Every structure is written in structure tokens, then in C-alpha cells.
Coordinates of C-alpha atoms in Angstrom, one line a residue:
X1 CA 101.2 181.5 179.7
X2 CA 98.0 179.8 179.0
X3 CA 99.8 176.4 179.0
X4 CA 101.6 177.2 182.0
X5 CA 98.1 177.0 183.4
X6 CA 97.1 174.0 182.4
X7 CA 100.1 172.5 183.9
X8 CA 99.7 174.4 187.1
X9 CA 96.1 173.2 187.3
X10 CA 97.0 169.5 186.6
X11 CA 100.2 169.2 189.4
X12 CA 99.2 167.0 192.0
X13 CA 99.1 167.9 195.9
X14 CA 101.4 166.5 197.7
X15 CA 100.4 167.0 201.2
X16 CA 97.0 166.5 203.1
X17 CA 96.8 170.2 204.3
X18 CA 96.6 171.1 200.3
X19 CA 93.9 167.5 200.1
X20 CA 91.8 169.6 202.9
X21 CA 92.5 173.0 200.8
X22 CA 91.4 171.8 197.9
X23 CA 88.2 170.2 199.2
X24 CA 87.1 173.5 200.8
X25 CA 87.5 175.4 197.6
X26 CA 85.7 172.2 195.7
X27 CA 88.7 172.1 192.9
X28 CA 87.4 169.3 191.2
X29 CA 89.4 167.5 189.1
X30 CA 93.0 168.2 191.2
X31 CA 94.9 165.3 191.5
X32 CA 96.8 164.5 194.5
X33 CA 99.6 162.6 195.1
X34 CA 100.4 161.7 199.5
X35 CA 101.5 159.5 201.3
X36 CA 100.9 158.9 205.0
X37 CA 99.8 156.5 207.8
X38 CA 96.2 154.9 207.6
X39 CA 94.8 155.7 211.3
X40 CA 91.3 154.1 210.5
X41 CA 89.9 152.5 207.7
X42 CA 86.3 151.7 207.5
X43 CA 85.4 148.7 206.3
X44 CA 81.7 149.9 205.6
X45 CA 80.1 149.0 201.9
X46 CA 82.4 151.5 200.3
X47 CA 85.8 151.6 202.6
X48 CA 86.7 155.2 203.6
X49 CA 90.3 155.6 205.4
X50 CA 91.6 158.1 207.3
X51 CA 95.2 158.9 206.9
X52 CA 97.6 161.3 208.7
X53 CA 100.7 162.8 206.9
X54 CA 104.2 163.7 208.2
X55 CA 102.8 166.9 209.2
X56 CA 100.3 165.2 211.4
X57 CA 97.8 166.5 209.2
X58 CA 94.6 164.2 208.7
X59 CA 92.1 163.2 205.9
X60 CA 89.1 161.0 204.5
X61 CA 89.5 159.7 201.5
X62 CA 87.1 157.3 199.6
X63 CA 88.5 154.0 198.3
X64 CA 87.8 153.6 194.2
X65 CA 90.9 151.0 193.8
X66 CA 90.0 147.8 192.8
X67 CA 91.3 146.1 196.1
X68 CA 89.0 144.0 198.0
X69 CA 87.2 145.5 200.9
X70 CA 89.5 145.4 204.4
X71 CA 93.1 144.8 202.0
X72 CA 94.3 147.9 203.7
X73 CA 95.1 148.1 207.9
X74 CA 95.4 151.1 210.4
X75 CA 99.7 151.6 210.8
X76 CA 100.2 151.2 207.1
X77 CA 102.1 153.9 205.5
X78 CA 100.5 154.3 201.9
X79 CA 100.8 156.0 198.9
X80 CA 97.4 157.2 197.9
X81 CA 96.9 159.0 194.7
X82 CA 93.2 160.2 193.3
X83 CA 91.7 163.1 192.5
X84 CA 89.3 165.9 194.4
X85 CA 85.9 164.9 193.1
X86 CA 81.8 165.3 193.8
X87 CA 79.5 162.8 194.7
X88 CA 75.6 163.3 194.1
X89 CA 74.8 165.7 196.7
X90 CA 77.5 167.7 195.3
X91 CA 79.9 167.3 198.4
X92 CA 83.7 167.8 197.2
X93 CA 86.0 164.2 198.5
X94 CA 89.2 163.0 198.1
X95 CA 88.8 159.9 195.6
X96 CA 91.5 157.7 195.6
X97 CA 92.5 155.4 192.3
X98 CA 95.6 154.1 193.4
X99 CA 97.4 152.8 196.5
X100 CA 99.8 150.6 197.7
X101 CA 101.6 149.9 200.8
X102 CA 105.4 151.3 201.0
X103 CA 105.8 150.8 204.8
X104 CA 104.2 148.5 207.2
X105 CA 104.0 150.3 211.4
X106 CA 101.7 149.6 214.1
X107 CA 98.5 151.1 214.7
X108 CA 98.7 154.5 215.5
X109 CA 97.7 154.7 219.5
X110 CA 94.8 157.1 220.2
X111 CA 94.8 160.5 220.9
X112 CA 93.0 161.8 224.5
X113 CA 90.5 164.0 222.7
X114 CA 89.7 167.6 224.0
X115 CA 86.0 167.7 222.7
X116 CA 85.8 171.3 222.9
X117 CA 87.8 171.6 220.2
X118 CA 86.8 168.7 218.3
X119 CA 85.0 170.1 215.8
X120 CA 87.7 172.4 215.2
X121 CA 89.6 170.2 212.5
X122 CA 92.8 169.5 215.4
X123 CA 91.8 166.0 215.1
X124 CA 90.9 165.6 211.5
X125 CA 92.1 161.9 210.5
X126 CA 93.4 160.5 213.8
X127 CA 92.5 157.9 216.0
X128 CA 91.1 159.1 219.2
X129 CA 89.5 158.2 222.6
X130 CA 86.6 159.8 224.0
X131 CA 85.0 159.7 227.3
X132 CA 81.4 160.7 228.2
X133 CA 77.6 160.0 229.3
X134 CA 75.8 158.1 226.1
X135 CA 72.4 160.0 226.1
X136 CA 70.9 158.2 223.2
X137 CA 71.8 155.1 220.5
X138 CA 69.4 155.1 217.8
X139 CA 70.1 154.1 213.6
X140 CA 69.4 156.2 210.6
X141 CA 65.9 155.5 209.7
X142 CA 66.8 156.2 206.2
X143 CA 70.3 154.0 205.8
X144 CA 69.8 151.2 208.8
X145 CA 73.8 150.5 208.1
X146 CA 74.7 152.8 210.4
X147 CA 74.3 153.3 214.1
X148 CA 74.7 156.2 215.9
X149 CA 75.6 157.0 219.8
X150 CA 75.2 160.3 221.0
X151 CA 77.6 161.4 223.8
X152 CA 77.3 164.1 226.7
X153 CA 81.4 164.8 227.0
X154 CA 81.2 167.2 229.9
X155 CA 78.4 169.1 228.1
X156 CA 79.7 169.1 224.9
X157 CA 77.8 166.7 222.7
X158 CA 79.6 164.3 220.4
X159 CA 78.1 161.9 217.7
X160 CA 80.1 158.1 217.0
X161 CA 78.9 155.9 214.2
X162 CA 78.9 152.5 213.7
X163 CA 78.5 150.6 210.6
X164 CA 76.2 147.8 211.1
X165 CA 74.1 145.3 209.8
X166 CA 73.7 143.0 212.5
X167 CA 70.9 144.8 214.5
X168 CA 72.9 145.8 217.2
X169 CA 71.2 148.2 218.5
X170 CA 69.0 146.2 220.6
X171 CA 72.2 145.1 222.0
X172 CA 74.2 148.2 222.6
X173 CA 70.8 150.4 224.5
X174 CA 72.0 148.9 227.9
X175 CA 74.8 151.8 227.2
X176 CA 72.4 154.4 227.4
X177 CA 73.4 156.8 230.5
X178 CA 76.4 155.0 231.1
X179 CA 79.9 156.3 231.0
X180 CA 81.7 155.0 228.5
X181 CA 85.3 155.6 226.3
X182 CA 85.3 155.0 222.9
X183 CA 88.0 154.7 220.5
X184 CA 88.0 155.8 216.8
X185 CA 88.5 157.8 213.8
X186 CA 88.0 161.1 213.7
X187 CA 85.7 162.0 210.5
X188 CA 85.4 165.5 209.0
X189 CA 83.7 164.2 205.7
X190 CA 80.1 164.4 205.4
X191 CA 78.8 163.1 202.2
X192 CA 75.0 163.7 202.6
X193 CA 72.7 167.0 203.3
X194 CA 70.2 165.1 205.6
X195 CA 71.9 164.6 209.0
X196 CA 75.0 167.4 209.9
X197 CA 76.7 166.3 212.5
X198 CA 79.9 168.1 212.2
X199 CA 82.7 165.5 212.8
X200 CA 82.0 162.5 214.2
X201 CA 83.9 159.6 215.8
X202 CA 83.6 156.4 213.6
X203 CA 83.6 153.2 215.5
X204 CA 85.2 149.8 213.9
X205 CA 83.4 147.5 216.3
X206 CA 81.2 147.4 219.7
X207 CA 84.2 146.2 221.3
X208 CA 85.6 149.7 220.8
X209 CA 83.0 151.1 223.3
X210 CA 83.5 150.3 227.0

């Protein structure tokens, strides 16, 4: 029985419902073992891509291959093994080791987001659009990398980030109390205890906000 266990403990999840599971219940150490289509990957310092499964089920997963930055495109279907891990602050993610391309698709066309349920998980890993009143842009005064927007969807407040380093927010302030759409990925993983904001929308480019 007690090596039954071990076994049990080691098989590797196959589906990102189980990925989203196991991240809840902080099971580190559980492999996984999916395959799915990227909807949005990040080419921030450390990539991060979201990927939706057959089931339409969505995650984030954090990129520890040894592939360059950007070698990876939203509408690939991938196979993405890793394991369920920690980072500093203690914040269970899905670290992936290995991937490789099996299937090459189109991007994945956004999804018209209903914000009130945004934060429900519905969207968790897809590409959506968003359409609201930008009430602030301002970047973290502790990582200046990122930008973020803040968004009035109908009364329902909504938080995009950008990944910058070209100052941009100089350039994007004429947005403030305009009404904009914005396209993205919809991000359930937050990997520091500073600033909650629930999910946010990540944003590739500025040219994704108009």
C-alpha cells in the first residue's frame, strides 16, 4: 500500500482543471503532464503563457525551459510538462520544464468578456476583449516593468497590465477617461503579496488598447 502511494503521488495531471486543483491545494512537487493551445504568452523577463485545454479550461504557467524568450506563439498547440511548485512569497505555480510544439493553429480570437464574472475563474487562460472608461494608468513604484490601467467596465472595475520598459506611460495618460477595448490574456496567477488585484487582463502591446 505504502508504495502504491508513492506512485499515486508521483502520476502526472493530465488536464488543466487538475493544474488549477492542484495549485489551490499547493501539492508541491505534482507533476503534470497537458497539452493545449497557447492563448497568450508574455514575453515579460520571465515568459508566462496562458494555455487553454480541450475542455476550454485555462492556466498560467511559468516558462523554466531553456528556450529563448518569445520561441513560443499564441495558436500553438503544446505539450507542456512541469511540476506544481513555490516561488519566494510562497505562492503555489505551474512550472514548466519541457515543451514543444505538436500542432501549429491560429491565434485563438477573443472572447467578449462579461466583467461581472470575471473574477470568477470563467475566463481563466483565454484571450479576451474588454470595453470600459480608463480611470487611472500609473506603474508599480516598486517594479517600473509593469504598467497598469485601471478600467471602469460599467461599474465593475478591472485592472490590465503591461510589461514595459520604454516609459510609456507618459505616452498612454491621454487614455485616461476615455473609452477604450482592450484585448488580452486573462491572468489568475498572482505571484506577489503586495498588490492583489484578483485577475487581471495582461496586455502584449499599446497597440492592443484602442
Amino acid at each position: 500500500m505504502f508504495l502504491s502511494c508513492i506512485i499515486a503521488a508521483l502520476t502526472a495531471l493530465t488536464n488543466a482543471a487538475d493544474v488549477v486543483q492542484a495549485l489551490v491545494n499547493r501539492d508541491f512537487g505534482r507533476p503534470f503532464s497537458i497539452s493545449g493551445q497557447i492563448t497568450f504568452p508574455s514575453y515579460a523577463r520571465q515568459s508566462e503563457y496562458l494555455l487553454v485545454d480541450s475542455s476550454r479550461c485555462g492556466i498560467t504557467f511559468r516558462d523554466w525551459t531553456d528556450r529563448p524568450v518569445g520561441t513560443f506563439h499564441a495558436g500553438e498547440i503544446v505539450q507542456a510538462d512541469g511540476i506544481i511548485t513555490n516561488n519566494t512569497f510562497g505562492i503555489a505555480f505551474a512550472q514548466c520544464r519541457i515543451m514543444n510544439v505538436i500542432a501549429k493553429q491560429p491565434p485563438p480570437e477573443p472572447l467578449q468578456t462579461d466583467t461581472r464574472i470575471l473574477q470568477s475563474g470563467t475566463y481563466d487562460g483565454h484571450l479576451v476583449r474588454v470595453r470600459g472608461v480608463v480611470r487611472e494608468v500609473f506603474r508599480d513604484e516598486i517594479d517600473p516593468w509593469w504598467l497598469y490601467i485601471t478600467i471602469d467596465c460599467d461599474g465593475w472595475l478591472t485592472y490590465a497590465a503591461l510589461h514595459d520598459g520604454n516609459n510609456l506611460d507618459a505616452s498612454l495618460s491621454h487614455i485616461v477617461d476615455a473609452e477604450v477595448t482592450i484585448v488580452g490574456g486573462c491572468n489568475a496567477w498572482n505571484d506577489g503579496l503586495r498588490r492583489m488585484l484578483g485577475r487581471i487582463i495582461l496586455i502584449a502591446s499599446p497597440s492592443d488598447i484602442v
